[in-house]
Coordinates of C-alpha atoms in Angstrom, one line a residue:
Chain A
X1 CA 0.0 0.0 0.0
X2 CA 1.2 3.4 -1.3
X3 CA -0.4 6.3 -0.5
X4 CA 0.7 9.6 -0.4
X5 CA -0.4 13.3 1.2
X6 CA 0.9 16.5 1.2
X7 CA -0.4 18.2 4.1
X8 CA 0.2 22.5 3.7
X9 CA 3.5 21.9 2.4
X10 CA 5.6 25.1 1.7
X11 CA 9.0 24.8 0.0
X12 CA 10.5 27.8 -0.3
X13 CA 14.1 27.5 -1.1
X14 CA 16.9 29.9 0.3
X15 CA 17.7 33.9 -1.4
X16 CA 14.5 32.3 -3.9
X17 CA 10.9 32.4 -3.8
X18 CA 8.6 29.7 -2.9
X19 CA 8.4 27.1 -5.4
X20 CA 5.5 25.6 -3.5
X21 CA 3.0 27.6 -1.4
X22 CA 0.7 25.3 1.3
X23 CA 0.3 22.7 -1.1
X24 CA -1.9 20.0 0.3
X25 CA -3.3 17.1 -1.5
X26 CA -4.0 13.2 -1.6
X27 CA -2.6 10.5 -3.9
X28 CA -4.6 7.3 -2.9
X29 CA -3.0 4.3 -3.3
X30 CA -2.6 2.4 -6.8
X31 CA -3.7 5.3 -8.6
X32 CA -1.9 7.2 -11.6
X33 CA -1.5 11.3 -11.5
X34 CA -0.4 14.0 -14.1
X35 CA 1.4 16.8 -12.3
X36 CA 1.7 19.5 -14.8
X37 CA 1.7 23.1 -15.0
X38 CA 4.2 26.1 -17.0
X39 CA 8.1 26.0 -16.2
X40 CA 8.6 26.8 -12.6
X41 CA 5.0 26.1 -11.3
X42 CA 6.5 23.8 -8.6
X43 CA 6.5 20.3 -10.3
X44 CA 10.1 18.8 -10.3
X45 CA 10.2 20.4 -6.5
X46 CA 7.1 18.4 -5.8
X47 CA 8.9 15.4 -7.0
X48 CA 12.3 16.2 -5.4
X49 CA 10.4 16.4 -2.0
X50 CA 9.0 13.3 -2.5
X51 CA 12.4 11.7 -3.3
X52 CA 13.5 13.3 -0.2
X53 CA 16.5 15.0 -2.0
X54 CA 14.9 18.1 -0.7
X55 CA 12.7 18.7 2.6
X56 CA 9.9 21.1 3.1
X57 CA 10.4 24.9 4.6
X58 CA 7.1 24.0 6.3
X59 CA 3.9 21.2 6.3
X60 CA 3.8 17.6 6.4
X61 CA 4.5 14.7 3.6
X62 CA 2.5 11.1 4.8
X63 CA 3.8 8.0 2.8
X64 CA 1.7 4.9 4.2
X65 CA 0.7 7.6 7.3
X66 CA 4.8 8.1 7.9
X67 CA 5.5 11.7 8.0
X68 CA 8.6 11.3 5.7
X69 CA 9.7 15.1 6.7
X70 CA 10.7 13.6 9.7
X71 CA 12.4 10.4 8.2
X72 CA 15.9 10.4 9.6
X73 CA 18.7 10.6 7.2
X74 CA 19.9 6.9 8.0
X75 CA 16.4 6.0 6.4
X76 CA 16.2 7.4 3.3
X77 CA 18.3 5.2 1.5
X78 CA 15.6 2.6 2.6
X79 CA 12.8 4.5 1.6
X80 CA 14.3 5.2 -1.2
X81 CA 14.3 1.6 -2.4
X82 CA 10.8 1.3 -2.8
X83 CA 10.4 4.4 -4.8
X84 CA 11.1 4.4 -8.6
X85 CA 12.2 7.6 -10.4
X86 CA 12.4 8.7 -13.8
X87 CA 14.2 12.1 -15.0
X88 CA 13.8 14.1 -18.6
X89 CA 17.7 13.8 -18.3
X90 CA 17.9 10.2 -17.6
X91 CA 20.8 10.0 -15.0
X92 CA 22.4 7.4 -17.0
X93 CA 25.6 6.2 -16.0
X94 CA 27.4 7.0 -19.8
X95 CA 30.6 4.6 -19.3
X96 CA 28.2 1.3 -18.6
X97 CA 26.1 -0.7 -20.5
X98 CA 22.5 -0.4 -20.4
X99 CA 22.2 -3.8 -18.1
X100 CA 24.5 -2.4 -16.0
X101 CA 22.4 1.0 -15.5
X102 CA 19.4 -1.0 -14.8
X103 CA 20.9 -3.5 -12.3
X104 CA 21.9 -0.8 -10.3
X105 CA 19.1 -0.3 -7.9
X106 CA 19.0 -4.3 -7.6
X107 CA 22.8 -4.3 -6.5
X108 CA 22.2 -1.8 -4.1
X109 CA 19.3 -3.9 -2.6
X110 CA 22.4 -6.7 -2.5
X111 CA 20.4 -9.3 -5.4
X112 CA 21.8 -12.6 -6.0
X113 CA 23.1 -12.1 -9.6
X114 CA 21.1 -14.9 -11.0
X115 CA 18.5 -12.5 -9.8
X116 CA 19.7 -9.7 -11.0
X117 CA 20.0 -10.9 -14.7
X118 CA 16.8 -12.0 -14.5
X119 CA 14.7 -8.8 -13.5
X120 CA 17.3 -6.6 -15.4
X121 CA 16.0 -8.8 -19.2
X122 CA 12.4 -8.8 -17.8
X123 CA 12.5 -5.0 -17.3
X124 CA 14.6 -4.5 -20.6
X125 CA 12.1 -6.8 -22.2
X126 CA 9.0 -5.2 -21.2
X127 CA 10.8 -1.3 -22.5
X128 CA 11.6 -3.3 -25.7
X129 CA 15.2 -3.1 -24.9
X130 CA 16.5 -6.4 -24.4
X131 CA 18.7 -6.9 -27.3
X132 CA 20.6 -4.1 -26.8
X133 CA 21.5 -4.9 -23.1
X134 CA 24.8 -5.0 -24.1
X135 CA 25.3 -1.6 -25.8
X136 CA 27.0 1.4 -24.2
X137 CA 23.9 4.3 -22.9
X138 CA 26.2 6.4 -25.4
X139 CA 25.3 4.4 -28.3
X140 CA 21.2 4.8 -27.9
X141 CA 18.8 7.3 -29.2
X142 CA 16.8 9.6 -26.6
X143 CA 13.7 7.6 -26.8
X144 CA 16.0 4.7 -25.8
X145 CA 17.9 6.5 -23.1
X146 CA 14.6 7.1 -21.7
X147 CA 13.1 3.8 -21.8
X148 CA 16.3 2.4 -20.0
X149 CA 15.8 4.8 -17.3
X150 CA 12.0 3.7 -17.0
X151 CA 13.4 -0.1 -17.0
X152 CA 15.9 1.1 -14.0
X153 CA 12.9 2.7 -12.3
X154 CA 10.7 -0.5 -12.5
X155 CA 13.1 -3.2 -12.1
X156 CA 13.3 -3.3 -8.3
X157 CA 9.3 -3.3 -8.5
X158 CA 8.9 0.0 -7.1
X159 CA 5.8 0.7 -4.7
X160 CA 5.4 4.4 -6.2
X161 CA 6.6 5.5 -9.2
X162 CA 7.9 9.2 -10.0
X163 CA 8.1 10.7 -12.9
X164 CA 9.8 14.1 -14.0
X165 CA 8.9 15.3 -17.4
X166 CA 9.8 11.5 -18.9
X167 CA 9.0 12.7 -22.4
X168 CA 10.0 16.4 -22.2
X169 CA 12.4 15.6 -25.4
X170 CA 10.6 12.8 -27.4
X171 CA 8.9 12.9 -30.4
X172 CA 4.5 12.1 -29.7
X173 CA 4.8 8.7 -30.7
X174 CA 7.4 8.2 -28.6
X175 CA 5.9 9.9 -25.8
X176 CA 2.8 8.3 -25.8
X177 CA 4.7 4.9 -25.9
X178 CA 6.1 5.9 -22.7
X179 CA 3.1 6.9 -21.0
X180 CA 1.2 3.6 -21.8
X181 CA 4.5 1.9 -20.3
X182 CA 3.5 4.0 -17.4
X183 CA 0.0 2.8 -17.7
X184 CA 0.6 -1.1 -17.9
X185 CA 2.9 -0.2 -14.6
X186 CA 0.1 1.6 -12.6
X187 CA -2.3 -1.2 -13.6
X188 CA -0.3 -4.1 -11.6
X189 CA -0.7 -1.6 -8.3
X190 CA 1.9 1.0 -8.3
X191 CA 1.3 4.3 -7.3
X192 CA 2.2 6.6 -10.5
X193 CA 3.0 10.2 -10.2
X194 CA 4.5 12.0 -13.4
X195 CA 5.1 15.5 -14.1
X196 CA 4.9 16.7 -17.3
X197 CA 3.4 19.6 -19.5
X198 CA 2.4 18.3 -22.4
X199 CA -1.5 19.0 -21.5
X200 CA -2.5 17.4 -24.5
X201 CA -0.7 14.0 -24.0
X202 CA -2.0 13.8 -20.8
X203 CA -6.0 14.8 -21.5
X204 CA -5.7 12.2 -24.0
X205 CA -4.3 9.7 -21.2
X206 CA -7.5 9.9 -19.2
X207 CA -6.0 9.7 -15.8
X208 CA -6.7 12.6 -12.6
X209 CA -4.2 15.8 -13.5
X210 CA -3.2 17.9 -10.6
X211 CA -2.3 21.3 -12.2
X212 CA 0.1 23.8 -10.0
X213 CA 0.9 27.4 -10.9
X214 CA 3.2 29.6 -8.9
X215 CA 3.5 26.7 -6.0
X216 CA 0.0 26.3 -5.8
X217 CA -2.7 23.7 -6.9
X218 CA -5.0 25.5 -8.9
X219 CA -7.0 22.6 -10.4
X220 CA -7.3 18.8 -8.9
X221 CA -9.4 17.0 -11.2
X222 CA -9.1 13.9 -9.8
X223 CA -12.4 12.6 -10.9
X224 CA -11.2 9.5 -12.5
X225 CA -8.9 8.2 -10.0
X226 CA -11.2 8.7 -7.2
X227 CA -13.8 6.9 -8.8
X228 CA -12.0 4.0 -9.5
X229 CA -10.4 4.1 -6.2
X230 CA -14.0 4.4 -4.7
X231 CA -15.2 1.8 -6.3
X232 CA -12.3 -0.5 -5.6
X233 CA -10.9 -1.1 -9.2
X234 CA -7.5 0.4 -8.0
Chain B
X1 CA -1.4 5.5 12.1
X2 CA 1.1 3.0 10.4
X3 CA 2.9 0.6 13.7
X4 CA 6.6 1.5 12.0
X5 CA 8.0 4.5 11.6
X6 CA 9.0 3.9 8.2
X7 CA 6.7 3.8 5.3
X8 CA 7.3 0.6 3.9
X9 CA 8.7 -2.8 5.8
X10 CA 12.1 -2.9 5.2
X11 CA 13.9 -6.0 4.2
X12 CA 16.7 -7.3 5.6
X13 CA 19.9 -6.9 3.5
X14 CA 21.5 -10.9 3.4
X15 CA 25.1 -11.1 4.7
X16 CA 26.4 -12.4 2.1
X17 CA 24.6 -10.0 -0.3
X18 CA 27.5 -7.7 1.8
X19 CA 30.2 -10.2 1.0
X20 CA 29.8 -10.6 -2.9
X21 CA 29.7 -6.6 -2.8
X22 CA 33.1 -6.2 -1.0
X23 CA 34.3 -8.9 -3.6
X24 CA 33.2 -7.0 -6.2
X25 CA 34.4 -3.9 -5.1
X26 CA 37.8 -5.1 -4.4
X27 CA 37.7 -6.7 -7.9
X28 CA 36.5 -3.2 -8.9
X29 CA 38.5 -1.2 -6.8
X30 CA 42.0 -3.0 -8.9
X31 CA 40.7 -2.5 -12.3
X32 CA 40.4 1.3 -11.7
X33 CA 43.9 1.8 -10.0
X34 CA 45.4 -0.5 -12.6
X35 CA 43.7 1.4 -15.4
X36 CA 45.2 4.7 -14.3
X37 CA 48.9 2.7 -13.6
X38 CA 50.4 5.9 -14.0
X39 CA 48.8 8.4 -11.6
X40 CA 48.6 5.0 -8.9
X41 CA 52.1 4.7 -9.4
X42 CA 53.0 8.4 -8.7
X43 CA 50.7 7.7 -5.6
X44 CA 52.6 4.6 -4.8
X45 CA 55.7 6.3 -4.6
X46 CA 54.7 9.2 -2.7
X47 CA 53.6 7.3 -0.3
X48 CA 56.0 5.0 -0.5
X49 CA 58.1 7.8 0.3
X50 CA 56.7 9.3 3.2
X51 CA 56.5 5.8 5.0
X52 CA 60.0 5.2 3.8
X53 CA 61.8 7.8 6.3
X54 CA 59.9 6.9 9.7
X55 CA 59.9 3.7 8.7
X56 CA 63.7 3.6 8.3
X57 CA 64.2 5.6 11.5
X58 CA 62.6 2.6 13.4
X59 CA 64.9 0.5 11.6
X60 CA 67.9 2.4 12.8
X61 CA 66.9 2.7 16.5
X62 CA 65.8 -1.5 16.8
X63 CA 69.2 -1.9 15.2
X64 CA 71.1 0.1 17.7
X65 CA 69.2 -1.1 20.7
X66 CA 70.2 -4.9 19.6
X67 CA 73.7 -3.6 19.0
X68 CA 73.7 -1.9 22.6
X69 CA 72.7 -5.1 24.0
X70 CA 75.7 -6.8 22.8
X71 CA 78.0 -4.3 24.0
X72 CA 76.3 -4.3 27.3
X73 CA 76.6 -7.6 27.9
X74 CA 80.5 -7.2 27.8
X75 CA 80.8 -4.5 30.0
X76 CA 84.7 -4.3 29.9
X77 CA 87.4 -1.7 28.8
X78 CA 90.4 -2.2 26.8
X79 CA 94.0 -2.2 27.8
X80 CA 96.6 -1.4 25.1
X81 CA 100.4 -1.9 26.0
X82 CA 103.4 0.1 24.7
X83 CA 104.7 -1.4 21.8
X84 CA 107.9 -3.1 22.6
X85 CA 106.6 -3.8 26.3
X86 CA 108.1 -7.0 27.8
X87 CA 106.1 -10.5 28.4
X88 CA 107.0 -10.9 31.7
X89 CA 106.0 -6.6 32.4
X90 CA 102.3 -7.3 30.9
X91 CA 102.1 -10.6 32.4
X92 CA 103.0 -8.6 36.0
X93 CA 100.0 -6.3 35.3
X94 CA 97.4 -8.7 33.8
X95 CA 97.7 -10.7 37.2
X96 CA 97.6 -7.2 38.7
X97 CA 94.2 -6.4 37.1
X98 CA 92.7 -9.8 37.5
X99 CA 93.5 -9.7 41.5
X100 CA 91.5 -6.6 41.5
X101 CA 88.1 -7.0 43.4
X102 CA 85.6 -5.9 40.2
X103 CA 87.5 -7.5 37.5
X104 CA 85.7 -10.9 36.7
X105 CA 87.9 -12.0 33.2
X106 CA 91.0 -10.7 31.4
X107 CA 91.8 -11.9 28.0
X108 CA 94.9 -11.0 26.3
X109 CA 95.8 -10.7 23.0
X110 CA 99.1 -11.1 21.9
X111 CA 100.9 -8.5 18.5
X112 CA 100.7 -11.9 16.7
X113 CA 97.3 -12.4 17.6
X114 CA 96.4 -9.3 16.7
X115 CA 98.2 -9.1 13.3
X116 CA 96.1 -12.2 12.7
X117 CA 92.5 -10.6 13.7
X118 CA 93.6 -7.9 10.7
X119 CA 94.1 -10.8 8.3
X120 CA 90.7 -11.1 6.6
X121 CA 91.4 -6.9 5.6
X122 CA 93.4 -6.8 2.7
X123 CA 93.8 -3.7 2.3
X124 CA 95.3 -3.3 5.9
X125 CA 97.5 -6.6 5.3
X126 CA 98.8 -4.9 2.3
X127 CA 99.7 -1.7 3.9
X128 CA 101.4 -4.1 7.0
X129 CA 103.0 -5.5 5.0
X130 CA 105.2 -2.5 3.3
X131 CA 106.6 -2.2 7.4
X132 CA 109.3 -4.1 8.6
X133 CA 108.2 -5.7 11.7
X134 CA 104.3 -5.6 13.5
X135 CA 103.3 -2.3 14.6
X136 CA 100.1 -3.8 16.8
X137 CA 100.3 -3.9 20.4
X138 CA 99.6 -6.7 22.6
X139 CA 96.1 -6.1 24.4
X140 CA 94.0 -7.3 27.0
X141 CA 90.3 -7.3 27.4
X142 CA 89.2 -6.5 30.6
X143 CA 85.4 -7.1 31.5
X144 CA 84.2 -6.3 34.9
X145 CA 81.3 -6.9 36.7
X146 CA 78.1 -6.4 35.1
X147 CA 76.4 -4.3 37.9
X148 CA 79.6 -1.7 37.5
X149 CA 78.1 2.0 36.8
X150 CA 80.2 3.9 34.2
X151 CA 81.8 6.3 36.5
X152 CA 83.2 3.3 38.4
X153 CA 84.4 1.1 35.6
X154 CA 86.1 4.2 34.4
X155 CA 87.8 4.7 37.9
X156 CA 88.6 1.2 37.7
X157 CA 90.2 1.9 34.3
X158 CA 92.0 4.8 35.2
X159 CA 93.7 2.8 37.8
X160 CA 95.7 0.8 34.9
X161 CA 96.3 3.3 32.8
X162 CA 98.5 5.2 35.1
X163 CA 101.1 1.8 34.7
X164 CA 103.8 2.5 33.4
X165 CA 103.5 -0.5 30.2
X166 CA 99.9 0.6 29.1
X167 CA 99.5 3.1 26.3
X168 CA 96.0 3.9 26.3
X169 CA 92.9 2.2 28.0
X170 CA 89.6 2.4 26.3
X171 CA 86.2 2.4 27.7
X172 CA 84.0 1.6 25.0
X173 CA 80.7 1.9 27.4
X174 CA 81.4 6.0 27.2
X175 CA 80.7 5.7 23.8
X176 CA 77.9 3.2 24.6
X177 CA 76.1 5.5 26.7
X178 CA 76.5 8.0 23.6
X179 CA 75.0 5.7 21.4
X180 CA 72.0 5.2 23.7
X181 CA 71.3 8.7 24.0
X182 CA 71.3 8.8 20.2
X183 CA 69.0 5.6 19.9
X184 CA 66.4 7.7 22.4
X185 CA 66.5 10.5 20.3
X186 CA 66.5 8.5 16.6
X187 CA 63.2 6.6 18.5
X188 CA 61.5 9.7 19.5
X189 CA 62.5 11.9 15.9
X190 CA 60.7 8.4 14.1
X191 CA 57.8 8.8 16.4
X192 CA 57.3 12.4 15.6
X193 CA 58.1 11.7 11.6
X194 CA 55.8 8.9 11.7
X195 CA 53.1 10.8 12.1
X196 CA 54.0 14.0 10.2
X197 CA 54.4 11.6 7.5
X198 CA 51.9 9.3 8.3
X199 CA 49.6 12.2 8.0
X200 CA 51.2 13.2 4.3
X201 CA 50.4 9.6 3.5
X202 CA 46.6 10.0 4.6
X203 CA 46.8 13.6 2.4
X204 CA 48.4 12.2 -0.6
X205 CA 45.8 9.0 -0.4
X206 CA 43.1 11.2 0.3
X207 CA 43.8 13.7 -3.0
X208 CA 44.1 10.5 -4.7
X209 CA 40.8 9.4 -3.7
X210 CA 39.4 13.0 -3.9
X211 CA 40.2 12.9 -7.8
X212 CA 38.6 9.0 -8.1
X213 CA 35.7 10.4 -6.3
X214 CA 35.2 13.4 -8.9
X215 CA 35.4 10.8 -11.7
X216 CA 32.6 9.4 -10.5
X217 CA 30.4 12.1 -8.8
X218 CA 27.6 11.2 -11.3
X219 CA 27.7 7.5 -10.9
X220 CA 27.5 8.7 -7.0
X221 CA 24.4 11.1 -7.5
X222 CA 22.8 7.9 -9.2
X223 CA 23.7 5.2 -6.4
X224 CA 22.2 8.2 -4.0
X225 CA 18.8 8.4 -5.7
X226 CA 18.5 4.3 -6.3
X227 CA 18.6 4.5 -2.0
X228 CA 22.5 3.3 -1.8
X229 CA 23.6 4.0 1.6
X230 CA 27.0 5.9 2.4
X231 CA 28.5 2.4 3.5
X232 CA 27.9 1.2 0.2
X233 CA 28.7 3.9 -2.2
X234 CA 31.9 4.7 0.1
X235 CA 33.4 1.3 -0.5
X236 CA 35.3 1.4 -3.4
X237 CA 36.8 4.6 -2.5
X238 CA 38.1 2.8 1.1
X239 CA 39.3 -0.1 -1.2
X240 CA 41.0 2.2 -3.6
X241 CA 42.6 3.8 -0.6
X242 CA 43.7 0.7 1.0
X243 CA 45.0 -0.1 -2.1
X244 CA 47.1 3.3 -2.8
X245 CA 48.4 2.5 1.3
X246 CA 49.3 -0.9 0.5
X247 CA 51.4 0.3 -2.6
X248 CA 53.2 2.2 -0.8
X249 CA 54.1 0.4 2.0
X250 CA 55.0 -2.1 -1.0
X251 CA 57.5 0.5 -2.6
X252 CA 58.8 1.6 1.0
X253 CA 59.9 -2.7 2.0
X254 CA 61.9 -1.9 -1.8
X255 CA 63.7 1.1 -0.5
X256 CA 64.2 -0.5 2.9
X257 CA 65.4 -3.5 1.6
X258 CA 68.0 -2.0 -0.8
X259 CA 69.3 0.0 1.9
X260 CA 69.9 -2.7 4.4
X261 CA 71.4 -4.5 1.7
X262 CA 73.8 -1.5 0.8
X263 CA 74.4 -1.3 4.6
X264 CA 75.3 -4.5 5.7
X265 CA 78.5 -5.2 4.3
X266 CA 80.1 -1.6 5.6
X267 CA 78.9 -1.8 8.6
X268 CA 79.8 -5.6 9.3
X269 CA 83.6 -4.5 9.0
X270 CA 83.0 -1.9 11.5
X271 CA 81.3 -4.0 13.9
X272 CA 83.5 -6.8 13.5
X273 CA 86.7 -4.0 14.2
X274 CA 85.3 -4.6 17.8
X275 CA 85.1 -7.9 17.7
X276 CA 80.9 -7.9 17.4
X277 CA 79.2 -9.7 14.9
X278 CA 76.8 -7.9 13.1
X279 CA 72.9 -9.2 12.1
X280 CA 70.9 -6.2 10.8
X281 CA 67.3 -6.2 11.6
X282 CA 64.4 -4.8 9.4
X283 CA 64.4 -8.3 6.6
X284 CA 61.9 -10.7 8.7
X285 CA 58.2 -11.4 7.5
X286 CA 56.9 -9.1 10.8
X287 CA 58.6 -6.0 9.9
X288 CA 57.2 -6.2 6.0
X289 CA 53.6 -7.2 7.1
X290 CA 53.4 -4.4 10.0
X291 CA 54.6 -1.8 7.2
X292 CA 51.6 -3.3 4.8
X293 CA 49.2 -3.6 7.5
X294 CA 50.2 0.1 8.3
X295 CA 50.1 1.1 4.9
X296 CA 46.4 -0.3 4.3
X297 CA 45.5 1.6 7.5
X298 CA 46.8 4.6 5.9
X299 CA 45.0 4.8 3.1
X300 CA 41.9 3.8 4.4
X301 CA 41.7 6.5 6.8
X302 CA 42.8 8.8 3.3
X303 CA 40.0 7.3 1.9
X304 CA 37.6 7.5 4.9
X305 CA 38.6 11.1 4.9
X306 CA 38.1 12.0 1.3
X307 CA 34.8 10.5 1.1
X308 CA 33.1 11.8 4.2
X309 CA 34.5 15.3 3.3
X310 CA 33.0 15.3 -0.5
X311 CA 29.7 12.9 0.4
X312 CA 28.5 15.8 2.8
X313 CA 29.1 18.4 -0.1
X314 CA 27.0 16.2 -2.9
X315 CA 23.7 17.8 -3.9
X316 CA 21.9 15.2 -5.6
X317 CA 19.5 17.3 -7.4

């Protein structure tokens, strides 16, 4: 179970403004949420806070009713394991392969390497990426960069998955592959948050869009998540 | 309100999951120094360098302290007769000195006896032999009791050298004393070099691992945001370190070694001028695995150093 709540959070980060301004709102577990708004409305910080690379100036994040602000910093690493992320500029590691960028997070969680080959080719599989496991991150287009990133997000079989602007610099094929990757993902239980702005991608996509501008929520139309998650098909 | 105060159960980490990583590391941590060979093996010698000096110091004060201990144990002074002294005149005063109440032996050594001693020096046999009859004086060794303090064995010396057939008496544990003072102060200058250059050893292993660590901030950032702990992304960079110590510890056991090799033969004709037998110390097993061990410790705490310092500065943004 994955839920997540942002309870008046402020982030306001230092000689800036306040990239988020008493942000409260709900992400009930299993469900799938567009973040989006213009350039600077808050949506990467939203993300970062989550990730707990950054911590609010003020309010409360629950994850599974833990306050995570208060996480101490000998957890994180934990927590961080059951979180999935996925960035517009990939964090690839350039001088490994792409099954060594995706077996990452399962060597940090100390998998047997039987194990580890195993989820690395399922992930790779289900990105479309498996025969080119081998191949330096260098040697792949940005559609491909980004669908190895996904696979490294998904391979430890994250409990949420985050996701910043994932098709910021892909064609709307492309994009729309990726998002129906994020789909199939959300639809085996995972809690799916991605930030983006492509408004029309994401109407098309059908899913509850959270819109911020200037750190705030101005629109929550979480109609279709809620429903589902009322009625218990999430 | 959830019973842990952690948002998700969190699953044990196996022990040997630990054990295959520092494997892996180590296997790791080789490849990367041996792919750079040349900056590790500036690094090697640096610190090979700096562990070379204190290192050699210790040498030089175990060596002296052993060599002490031999001359201790003798605790005696030498007599040297006039040349051209009759038998029956140093016979008189050998029986003189043994009668007296400290003196426990007295060995004497005859011209002849002497002359022979110099026989294995060639270059002193040659020059002997351009003179037409043995310059050497007949000697006598004359140890005392081994509770004698110095200013009483060289009373006791003085004694005989106011006879009228002695030359010159010499009290070799004046110079013993000297020798001692000099071992205390080589001992304490290593202790204070040891860590003034154990501490350039931890510097030089910690820019070395400062450098490694920049190569890799972005690998870092990514371990970071995949939940690696500090443990576990510090690892290689305490490997590399031990592996920068144990380098140099390797290249100072080669400069040691040479240098006790260059030393020996000199210094075994001194010694054996007074009659000692000389065995430098420094070449057993212990002495080479305490420098390694030391080196290892060296550059993990460079290591250790280097990582916490640039781990705390790492935004992961």
């Amino acid at each position: 179970m994955s839920k997540i709540e942002f309870q008046r959070v402020t982030k306001r980060f230092q000689g800036g403004g306040e990239a988020l301004k008493d942000v409260s709102v709900v992400f009930p577990e299993g469900t799938m949420t567009f973040l989006t708004g213009h350039s600077g409305a808050g949506k990467s910080t939203f993300l970062r806070l989550l990730l707990r690379t950054e911590s609010p100036t003020r309010g409360q994040i629950f994850v599974n009713d833990v306050n995570i602000v208060k996480l101490p910093v000998r957890k994180i690493p934990a927590y961080r394991q059951n979180l999935g992320a996925v960035f517009q500029d990939h964090h690839l590691l350039s001088e490994r392969s792409v099954y060594e960028n995706v077996a990452l997070p399962l060597k940090v969680a100390g998998m047997r390497e039987q194990d580890v080959a195993r989820r690395v080719r399922a992930a790779l599989s289900r990105v479309g990426l498996l025969e080119k496991e081998r191949l330096g991150t260098r040697a792949l287009s940005t559609g491909e960069r980004q669908r190895v990133g996904i696979a490294r997000a998904v391979v430890n079989r994250p409990k949420v998955l985050l996701a910043d602007e994932p098709t910021g610099n892909l064609d709307p094929d492309l994009s729309r592959d990726i998002m129906t990757l994020f789909e199939q993902f959300n639809q085996v239980g995972t809690t799916v948050i991605v930030a983006s702005h492509d408004r029309e991608l994401i109407d098309a996509m059908g899913f509850r869009i959270v819109e911020l501008a200037s750190g705030g929520v101005i629109c929550d139309d979480d109609s279709t998540n809620l429903d589902k998650w009322k009625d218990g098909s999430v | 309100m959830a019973a842990s105060n952690e948002p998700w159960p969190r699953s044990k980490r196996p022990i040997a999951a630990t054990f295959r990583d520092h494997v892996s590391v180590i296997r790791d941590s080789v490849r990367f120094t041996s792919r750079r060979f040349g900056t590790s093996l500036l690094v090697w010698l640096l610190i090979g360098t700096a562990m070379s000096l204190p290192a050699g110091l210790y040498l030089i004060e175990r060596n002296i302290e052993v060599i002490s201990r031999q001359w201790d144990s003798l605790n005696s002074f030498s007599v040297y007769f006039k040349v051209g002294a009759s038998e029956g005149d140093i016979n008189e005063l050998v029986q003189q000195i043994r009668s007296h109440s400290d003196v426990v032996t007295v060995t004497t050594v005859t011209p002849e006896e002497a002359l022979n001693e110099f026989s294995s020096y060639k270059v002193i046999m040659d020059a002997m032999t351009l003179l037409e009859s043995n310059p050497l004086p007949a000697s006598a060794r004359v140890a005392v009791d081994d509770q004698l303090s110095l200013k009483r064995l060289s009373d006791v010396a003085l004694q005989f050298g106011e006879l009228g057939v002695v030359d010159e008496i010499v009290v070799e544990r004046a110079w013993l004393q000297r020798l001692q003072a000099i071992d205390e102060f080589i001992s304490r200058l290593g202790w204070v070099l040891g860590v003034l250059f154990g501490a350039g050893a931890v510097l030089i292993t910690a820019a070395s691992v400062r450098l490694a660590l920049e190569l890799r901030l972005e690998e870092i950032k990514v371990l970071k945001l995949v939940g690696a702990t500090n443990a576990f992304i510090t690892r290689p960079f305490l490997y590399s370190g031990a592996i920068y110590g144990l380098g140099g510890a390797l290249v100072a056991a080669m400069v040691l070694s040479a240098a006790l090799i260059l030393l020996e033969a000199p210094l075994g004709a001194l010694w054996s001028s007074y009659g000692q037998m000389v065995n430098l110390q420094g070449d057993e097993p212990a002495f080479y695995f305490g420098l390694g061990l030391v080196g290892v410790i060296l550059g993990v705490i460079g290591g250790l150093v280097a990582s916490n310092q640039r781990l705390r500065e790492i935004n992961i943004d």
